[in-house]
Amino acid sequence: MSRPFELIGDGVVLNEPREDDIDALYAACTTPVVYEYLNVPWPYERTHAEGFVREYAPAVRSSQRGQECAIRTEPDGPMLGTLGLIRLDDTTGEVGFHLFEAARGKGLATRALRLLLEWAFDNGCETVKWEAIAGNHASAQVAQRLGFTFDGEAPSSVSTGRHVGRQAWVAHIDKADFLAESDGAQRPWWPSPGELPEAPPLPPL
């Protein structure tokens, strides 16, 4: 039996979602922001949170295609968000994350993603991609802070759900750039918030 997955560093803990996370995940995935920007089922039901914790996250790990993690500040603390990396091929991964509302504004998403990128680049990844619906500035700020290179706009890569065909922002970071990054490094160019059009809003809830 494999050991439980856990990464700890810089005030962040990434470990496996567990049964007592289900209520927090369900509550966090029923907000207008999630409806507008995240590719989760809608209406989001408690059974979806149960499926993520009990089935989807363990299946990703057992398939060795990546990791789906809970974001915490203590190993036994509450789930404050989710962060996943899925392998697209042997050397390329794609990240996605959702920080719950009460945990925002503290740099937690940035620190969590940096920790997972370190793991990814230590475990065979050479490039990690990021994508968000055009207009998701909070997610874009995290990618920009960590040195991702902005690649432009493209139709969302999702194949099902309400975001099919919506405009997305895409970016990537290579292992060499991540390892060379320092606080004084020149960051890759990113558009300012007003330089690119945003995806038209979805119909009101």
PDB file of C-alpha atoms in Angstrom:
ATOM      1  CA  MET A   1       0.000   0.000   0.000  1.00  0.00           C
ATOM      2  CA  SER A   2       1.409   3.381  -0.980  1.00  0.00           C
ATOM      3  CA  ARG A   3       2.117   6.016   1.641  1.00  0.00           C
ATOM      4  CA  PRO A   4      -0.306   8.937   1.960  1.00  0.00           C
ATOM      5  CA  PHE A   5       0.633  11.932  -0.164  1.00  0.00           C
ATOM      6  CA  GLU A   6       1.701  15.016   1.793  1.00  0.00           C
ATOM      7  CA  LEU A   7       3.830  18.087   1.066  1.00  0.00           C
ATOM      8  CA  ILE A   8       4.685  20.641   3.764  1.00  0.00           C
ATOM      9  CA  GLY A   9       6.452  23.974   3.369  1.00  0.00           C
ATOM     10  CA  ASP A  10       6.139  27.751   3.817  1.00  0.00           C
ATOM     11  CA  GLY A  11       3.102  27.503   6.050  1.00  0.00           C
ATOM     12  CA  VAL A  12       1.224  25.241   3.633  1.00  0.00           C
ATOM     13  CA  VAL A  13       0.201  21.604   3.786  1.00  0.00           C
ATOM     14  CA  LEU A  14      -0.924  19.712   0.693  1.00  0.00           C
ATOM     15  CA  ASN A  15      -2.386  16.307   1.423  1.00  0.00           C
ATOM     16  CA  GLU A  16      -5.166  13.993   0.402  1.00  0.00           C
ATOM     17  CA  PRO A  17      -8.808  15.075   0.679  1.00  0.00           C
ATOM     18  CA  ARG A  18     -10.608  13.195   3.425  1.00  0.00           C
ATOM     19  CA  GLU A  19     -14.105  12.432   4.600  1.00  0.00           C
ATOM     20  CA  ASP A  20     -14.369  15.386   6.975  1.00  0.00           C
ATOM     21  CA  ASP A  21     -13.596  17.792   4.090  1.00  0.00           C
ATOM     22  CA  ILE A  22     -16.845  17.038   2.285  1.00  0.00           C
ATOM     23  CA  ASP A  23     -19.018  19.652   3.958  1.00  0.00           C
ATOM     24  CA  ALA A  24     -16.461  22.441   3.461  1.00  0.00           C
ATOM     25  CA  LEU A  25     -15.957  21.488  -0.175  1.00  0.00           C
ATOM     26  CA  TYR A  26     -19.677  21.382  -0.828  1.00  0.00           C
ATOM     27  CA  ALA A  27     -20.222  24.814   0.740  1.00  0.00           C
ATOM     28  CA  ALA A  28     -17.313  26.354  -1.181  1.00  0.00           C
ATOM     29  CA  CYS A  29     -18.507  25.033  -4.549  1.00  0.00           C
ATOM     30  CA  THR A  30     -21.977  26.575  -4.425  1.00  0.00           C
ATOM     31  CA  THR A  31     -20.909  30.230  -4.805  1.00  0.00           C
ATOM     32  CA  PRO A  32     -21.399  32.603  -7.771  1.00  0.00           C
ATOM     33  CA  VAL A  33     -17.624  32.761  -8.374  1.00  0.00           C
ATOM     34  CA  VAL A  34     -17.455  28.996  -8.764  1.00  0.00           C
ATOM     35  CA  TYR A  35     -20.442  29.048 -11.106  1.00  0.00           C
ATOM     36  CA  GLU A  36     -18.757  31.679 -13.283  1.00  0.00           C
ATOM     37  CA  TYR A  37     -15.200  30.362 -13.442  1.00  0.00           C
ATOM     38  CA  LEU A  38     -14.732  26.745 -12.343  1.00  0.00           C
ATOM     39  CA  ASN A  39     -15.537  23.627 -14.316  1.00  0.00           C
ATOM     40  CA  VAL A  40     -17.531  21.801 -11.653  1.00  0.00           C
ATOM     41  CA  PRO A  41     -21.034  20.369 -12.045  1.00  0.00           C
ATOM     42  CA  TRP A  42     -23.892  22.805 -11.615  1.00  0.00           C
ATOM     43  CA  PRO A  43     -26.053  22.837  -9.599  1.00  0.00           C
ATOM     44  CA  TYR A  44     -23.350  21.546  -7.291  1.00  0.00           C
ATOM     45  CA  GLU A  45     -24.706  18.906  -4.925  1.00  0.00           C
ATOM     46  CA  ARG A  46     -23.221  17.289  -1.847  1.00  0.00           C
ATOM     47  CA  THR A  47     -22.887  14.064  -3.816  1.00  0.00           C
ATOM     48  CA  HIS A  48     -20.407  15.855  -6.119  1.00  0.00           C
ATOM     49  CA  ALA A  49     -18.207  16.714  -3.135  1.00  0.00           C
ATOM     50  CA  GLU A  50     -18.479  13.131  -1.921  1.00  0.00           C
ATOM     51  CA  GLY A  51     -17.448  11.853  -5.342  1.00  0.00           C
ATOM     52  CA  PHE A  52     -14.436  14.155  -5.473  1.00  0.00           C
ATOM     53  CA  VAL A  53     -13.153  13.038  -2.071  1.00  0.00           C
ATOM     54  CA  ARG A  54     -14.043   9.351  -2.225  1.00  0.00           C
ATOM     55  CA  GLU A  55     -13.581   8.541  -5.901  1.00  0.00           C
ATOM     56  CA  TYR A  56     -11.994  11.154  -8.153  1.00  0.00           C
ATOM     57  CA  ALA A  57      -8.996  12.245  -6.052  1.00  0.00           C
ATOM     58  CA  PRO A  58      -8.009   8.662  -5.099  1.00  0.00           C
ATOM     59  CA  ALA A  59      -8.403   7.557  -8.739  1.00  0.00           C
ATOM     60  CA  VAL A  60      -6.072  10.302  -9.986  1.00  0.00           C
ATOM     61  CA  ARG A  61      -3.448   9.301  -7.463  1.00  0.00           C
ATOM     62  CA  SER A  62      -3.715   5.555  -8.074  1.00  0.00           C
ATOM     63  CA  SER A  63      -3.466   6.069 -11.837  1.00  0.00           C
ATOM     64  CA  GLN A  64      -0.197   7.982 -11.325  1.00  0.00           C
ATOM     65  CA  ARG A  65      -1.581  10.742 -13.578  1.00  0.00           C
ATOM     66  CA  GLY A  66      -1.041  13.384 -10.918  1.00  0.00           C
ATOM     67  CA  GLN A  67      -2.336  14.537  -7.555  1.00  0.00           C
ATOM     68  CA  GLU A  68      -5.537  16.154  -6.293  1.00  0.00           C
ATOM     69  CA  CYS A  69      -4.791  17.817  -2.978  1.00  0.00           C
ATOM     70  CA  ALA A  70      -6.477  19.591  -0.143  1.00  0.00           C
ATOM     71  CA  ILE A  71      -4.862  22.907   0.788  1.00  0.00           C
ATOM     72  CA  ARG A  72      -4.402  23.313   4.548  1.00  0.00           C
ATOM     73  CA  THR A  73      -2.187  25.202   6.978  1.00  0.00           C
ATOM     74  CA  GLU A  74      -1.892  22.225   9.379  1.00  0.00           C
ATOM     75  CA  PRO A  75      -1.796  18.501   8.522  1.00  0.00           C
ATOM     76  CA  ASP A  76      -5.031  17.911  10.446  1.00  0.00           C
ATOM     77  CA  GLY A  77      -6.500  21.344   9.758  1.00  0.00           C
ATOM     78  CA  PRO A  78      -9.577  22.141   7.699  1.00  0.00           C
ATOM     79  CA  MET A  79      -9.602  22.111   3.917  1.00  0.00           C
ATOM     80  CA  LEU A  80      -9.061  25.688   2.710  1.00  0.00           C
ATOM     81  CA  GLY A  81      -9.009  24.906  -0.993  1.00  0.00           C
ATOM     82  CA  THR A  82      -8.118  22.331  -3.598  1.00  0.00           C
ATOM     83  CA  LEU A  83      -5.113  22.097  -5.880  1.00  0.00           C
ATOM     84  CA  GLY A  84      -4.500  19.522  -8.572  1.00  0.00           C
ATOM     85  CA  LEU A  85      -1.925  18.603 -11.159  1.00  0.00           C
ATOM     86  CA  ILE A  86      -2.823  16.259 -13.996  1.00  0.00           C
ATOM     87  CA  ARG A  87      -0.217  14.774 -16.322  1.00  0.00           C
ATOM     88  CA  LEU A  88      -0.949  15.476 -19.974  1.00  0.00           C
ATOM     89  CA  ASP A  89       2.019  13.342 -21.029  1.00  0.00           C
ATOM     90  CA  ASP A  90       5.300  12.130 -19.509  1.00  0.00           C
ATOM     91  CA  THR A  91       6.806  15.621 -19.142  1.00  0.00           C
ATOM     92  CA  THR A  92       3.844  18.018 -19.193  1.00  0.00           C
ATOM     93  CA  GLY A  93       1.315  18.728 -16.463  1.00  0.00           C
ATOM     94  CA  GLU A  94      -1.605  21.088 -16.011  1.00  0.00           C
ATOM     95  CA  VAL A  95      -2.620  22.723 -12.737  1.00  0.00           C
ATOM     96  CA  GLY A  96      -5.956  23.860 -11.419  1.00  0.00           C
ATOM     97  CA  PHE A  97      -6.812  25.332  -8.033  1.00  0.00           C
ATOM     98  CA  HIS A  98      -9.672  26.733  -5.975  1.00  0.00           C
ATOM     99  CA  LEU A  99      -9.003  28.655  -2.778  1.00  0.00           C
ATOM    100  CA  PHE A 100     -12.048  28.968  -0.545  1.00  0.00           C
ATOM    101  CA  GLU A 101     -13.306  32.474   0.117  1.00  0.00           C
ATOM    102  CA  ALA A 102     -12.360  32.699   3.801  1.00  0.00           C
ATOM    103  CA  ALA A 103      -8.716  31.817   3.010  1.00  0.00           C
ATOM    104  CA  ARG A 104      -8.138  34.393   0.273  1.00  0.00           C
ATOM    105  CA  GLY A 105      -5.908  37.452   0.497  1.00  0.00           C
ATOM    106  CA  LYS A 106      -3.104  35.774   2.469  1.00  0.00           C
ATOM    107  CA  GLY A 107      -0.887  34.447  -0.328  1.00  0.00           C
ATOM    108  CA  LEU A 108      -1.938  30.884   0.433  1.00  0.00           C
ATOM    109  CA  ALA A 109      -2.748  29.916  -3.170  1.00  0.00           C
ATOM    110  CA  THR A 110       0.621  31.204  -4.378  1.00  0.00           C
ATOM    111  CA  ARG A 111       2.538  29.313  -1.702  1.00  0.00           C
ATOM    112  CA  ALA A 112       0.515  26.157  -2.283  1.00  0.00           C
ATOM    113  CA  LEU A 113       1.058  26.204  -6.034  1.00  0.00           C
ATOM    114  CA  ARG A 114       4.784  26.837  -5.603  1.00  0.00           C
ATOM    115  CA  LEU A 115       5.005  23.792  -3.340  1.00  0.00           C
ATOM    116  CA  LEU A 116       3.212  21.581  -5.861  1.00  0.00           C
ATOM    117  CA  LEU A 117       5.331  22.900  -8.733  1.00  0.00           C
ATOM    118  CA  GLU A 118       8.465  21.955  -6.804  1.00  0.00           C
ATOM    119  CA  TRP A 119       7.093  18.436  -6.451  1.00  0.00           C
ATOM    120  CA  ALA A 120       6.089  18.269 -10.125  1.00  0.00           C
ATOM    121  CA  PHE A 121       9.483  19.376 -11.405  1.00  0.00           C
ATOM    122  CA  ASP A 122      11.195  16.936  -9.047  1.00  0.00           C
ATOM    123  CA  ASN A 123       9.042  14.121 -10.446  1.00  0.00           C
ATOM    124  CA  GLY A 124       9.546  14.300 -14.182  1.00  0.00           C
ATOM    125  CA  CYS A 125       7.641  17.375 -15.353  1.00  0.00           C
ATOM    126  CA  GLU A 126       9.483  19.766 -17.645  1.00  0.00           C
ATOM    127  CA  THR A 127       6.525  22.076 -18.337  1.00  0.00           C
ATOM    128  CA  VAL A 128       3.380  22.900 -16.370  1.00  0.00           C
ATOM    129  CA  LYS A 129       0.412  24.599 -17.988  1.00  0.00           C
ATOM    130  CA  TRP A 130      -2.248  26.848 -16.476  1.00  0.00           C
ATOM    131  CA  GLU A 131      -5.646  27.815 -17.841  1.00  0.00           C
ATOM    132  CA  ALA A 132      -8.485  29.937 -16.495  1.00  0.00           C
ATOM    133  CA  ILE A 133     -11.668  31.371 -17.935  1.00  0.00           C
ATOM    134  CA  ALA A 134     -10.865  34.825 -19.318  1.00  0.00           C
ATOM    135  CA  GLY A 135     -11.733  37.210 -16.518  1.00  0.00           C
ATOM    136  CA  ASN A 136     -10.520  35.091 -13.599  1.00  0.00           C
ATOM    137  CA  HIS A 137      -8.019  37.680 -12.414  1.00  0.00           C
ATOM    138  CA  ALA A 138      -7.448  36.047  -9.013  1.00  0.00           C
ATOM    139  CA  SER A 139      -6.151  32.860 -10.639  1.00  0.00           C
ATOM    140  CA  ALA A 140      -4.117  34.850 -13.155  1.00  0.00           C
ATOM    141  CA  GLN A 141      -2.405  36.812 -10.388  1.00  0.00           C
ATOM    142  CA  VAL A 142      -1.199  33.580  -8.789  1.00  0.00           C
ATOM    143  CA  ALA A 143       0.233  32.276 -12.067  1.00  0.00           C
ATOM    144  CA  GLN A 144       1.872  35.624 -12.787  1.00  0.00           C
ATOM    145  CA  ARG A 145       3.491  35.827  -9.336  1.00  0.00           C
ATOM    146  CA  LEU A 146       5.083  32.408  -9.848  1.00  0.00           C
ATOM    147  CA  GLY A 147       6.637  33.299 -13.196  1.00  0.00           C
ATOM    148  CA  PHE A 148       4.291  31.617 -15.666  1.00  0.00           C
ATOM    149  CA  THR A 149       4.601  32.952 -19.209  1.00  0.00           C
ATOM    150  CA  PHE A 150       1.329  34.245 -20.645  1.00  0.00           C
ATOM    151  CA  ASP A 151       0.519  32.496 -23.928  1.00  0.00           C
ATOM    152  CA  GLY A 152      -2.661  34.330 -24.899  1.00  0.00           C
ATOM    153  CA  GLU A 153      -6.326  33.497 -25.267  1.00  0.00           C
ATOM    154  CA  ALA A 154      -7.897  30.335 -26.632  1.00  0.00           C
ATOM    155  CA  PRO A 155     -11.185  28.481 -26.364  1.00  0.00           C
ATOM    156  CA  SER A 156     -11.419  26.617 -23.070  1.00  0.00           C
ATOM    157  CA  SER A 157      -9.959  23.109 -23.257  1.00  0.00           C
ATOM    158  CA  VAL A 158     -12.865  21.587 -21.319  1.00  0.00           C
ATOM    159  CA  SER A 159     -14.942  19.134 -23.315  1.00  0.00           C
ATOM    160  CA  THR A 160     -18.089  19.064 -21.179  1.00  0.00           C
ATOM    161  CA  GLY A 161     -20.084  21.438 -19.058  1.00  0.00           C
ATOM    162  CA  ARG A 162     -21.128  25.059 -19.248  1.00  0.00           C
ATOM    163  CA  HIS A 163     -17.642  26.386 -20.085  1.00  0.00           C
ATOM    164  CA  VAL A 164     -17.260  24.571 -23.417  1.00  0.00           C
ATOM    165  CA  GLY A 165     -16.173  27.128 -26.017  1.00  0.00           C
ATOM    166  CA  ARG A 166     -15.729  30.003 -23.555  1.00  0.00           C
ATOM    167  CA  GLN A 167     -12.596  32.109 -23.921  1.00  0.00           C
ATOM    168  CA  ALA A 168      -9.755  31.163 -21.596  1.00  0.00           C
ATOM    169  CA  TRP A 169      -6.387  32.636 -20.677  1.00  0.00           C
ATOM    170  CA  VAL A 170      -3.478  30.191 -20.961  1.00  0.00           C
ATOM    171  CA  ALA A 171       0.092  30.218 -19.670  1.00  0.00           C
ATOM    172  CA  HIS A 172       2.970  27.862 -18.923  1.00  0.00           C
ATOM    173  CA  ILE A 173       6.119  27.577 -16.870  1.00  0.00           C
ATOM    174  CA  ASP A 174       9.186  25.485 -17.738  1.00  0.00           C
ATOM    175  CA  LYS A 175      11.331  23.748 -15.157  1.00  0.00           C
ATOM    176  CA  ALA A 176      14.405  25.807 -16.039  1.00  0.00           C
ATOM    177  CA  ASP A 177      12.514  29.075 -15.576  1.00  0.00           C
ATOM    178  CA  PHE A 178      11.018  27.932 -12.278  1.00  0.00           C
ATOM    179  CA  LEU A 179      14.409  26.907 -10.903  1.00  0.00           C
ATOM    180  CA  ALA A 180      16.000  30.182 -12.033  1.00  0.00           C
ATOM    181  CA  GLU A 181      13.309  32.335 -10.472  1.00  0.00           C
ATOM    182  CA  SER A 182      14.194  34.636  -7.589  1.00  0.00           C
ATOM    183  CA  ASP A 183      12.472  37.563  -5.955  1.00  0.00           C
ATOM    184  CA  GLY A 184      14.412  40.017  -8.099  1.00  0.00           C
ATOM    185  CA  ALA A 185      14.011  38.158 -11.368  1.00  0.00           C
ATOM    186  CA  GLN A 186      12.463  39.746 -14.437  1.00  0.00           C
ATOM    187  CA  ARG A 187       8.933  38.430 -14.715  1.00  0.00           C
ATOM    188  CA  PRO A 188       7.517  37.407 -18.090  1.00  0.00           C
ATOM    189  CA  TRP A 189       5.138  39.921 -19.631  1.00  0.00           C
ATOM    190  CA  TRP A 190       1.486  39.633 -18.704  1.00  0.00           C
ATOM    191  CA  PRO A 191      -1.342  41.830 -19.933  1.00  0.00           C
ATOM    192  CA  SER A 192      -2.814  44.287 -17.471  1.00  0.00           C
ATOM    193  CA  PRO A 193      -6.414  43.604 -16.383  1.00  0.00           C
ATOM    194  CA  GLY A 194      -7.808  45.901 -19.057  1.00  0.00           C
ATOM    195  CA  GLU A 195      -5.677  44.749 -21.987  1.00  0.00           C
ATOM    196  CA  LEU A 196      -7.612  41.593 -22.896  1.00  0.00           C
ATOM    197  CA  PRO A 197     -11.326  41.010 -23.283  1.00  0.00           C
ATOM    198  CA  GLU A 198     -13.020  38.811 -20.743  1.00  0.00           C
ATOM    199  CA  ALA A 199     -15.371  35.964 -21.494  1.00  0.00           C
ATOM    200  CA  PRO A 200     -19.005  37.102 -21.582  1.00  0.00           C
ATOM    201  CA  PRO A 201     -20.646  36.304 -18.246  1.00  0.00           C
ATOM    202  CA  LEU A 202     -22.776  33.214 -17.971  1.00  0.00           C
ATOM    203  CA  PRO A 203     -26.554  33.603 -17.637  1.00  0.00           C
ATOM    204  CA  PRO A 204     -27.501  34.692 -14.109  1.00  0.00           C
ATOM    205  CA  LEU A 205     -28.117  32.007 -11.530  1.00  0.00           C
TER     206      LEU A 205
END
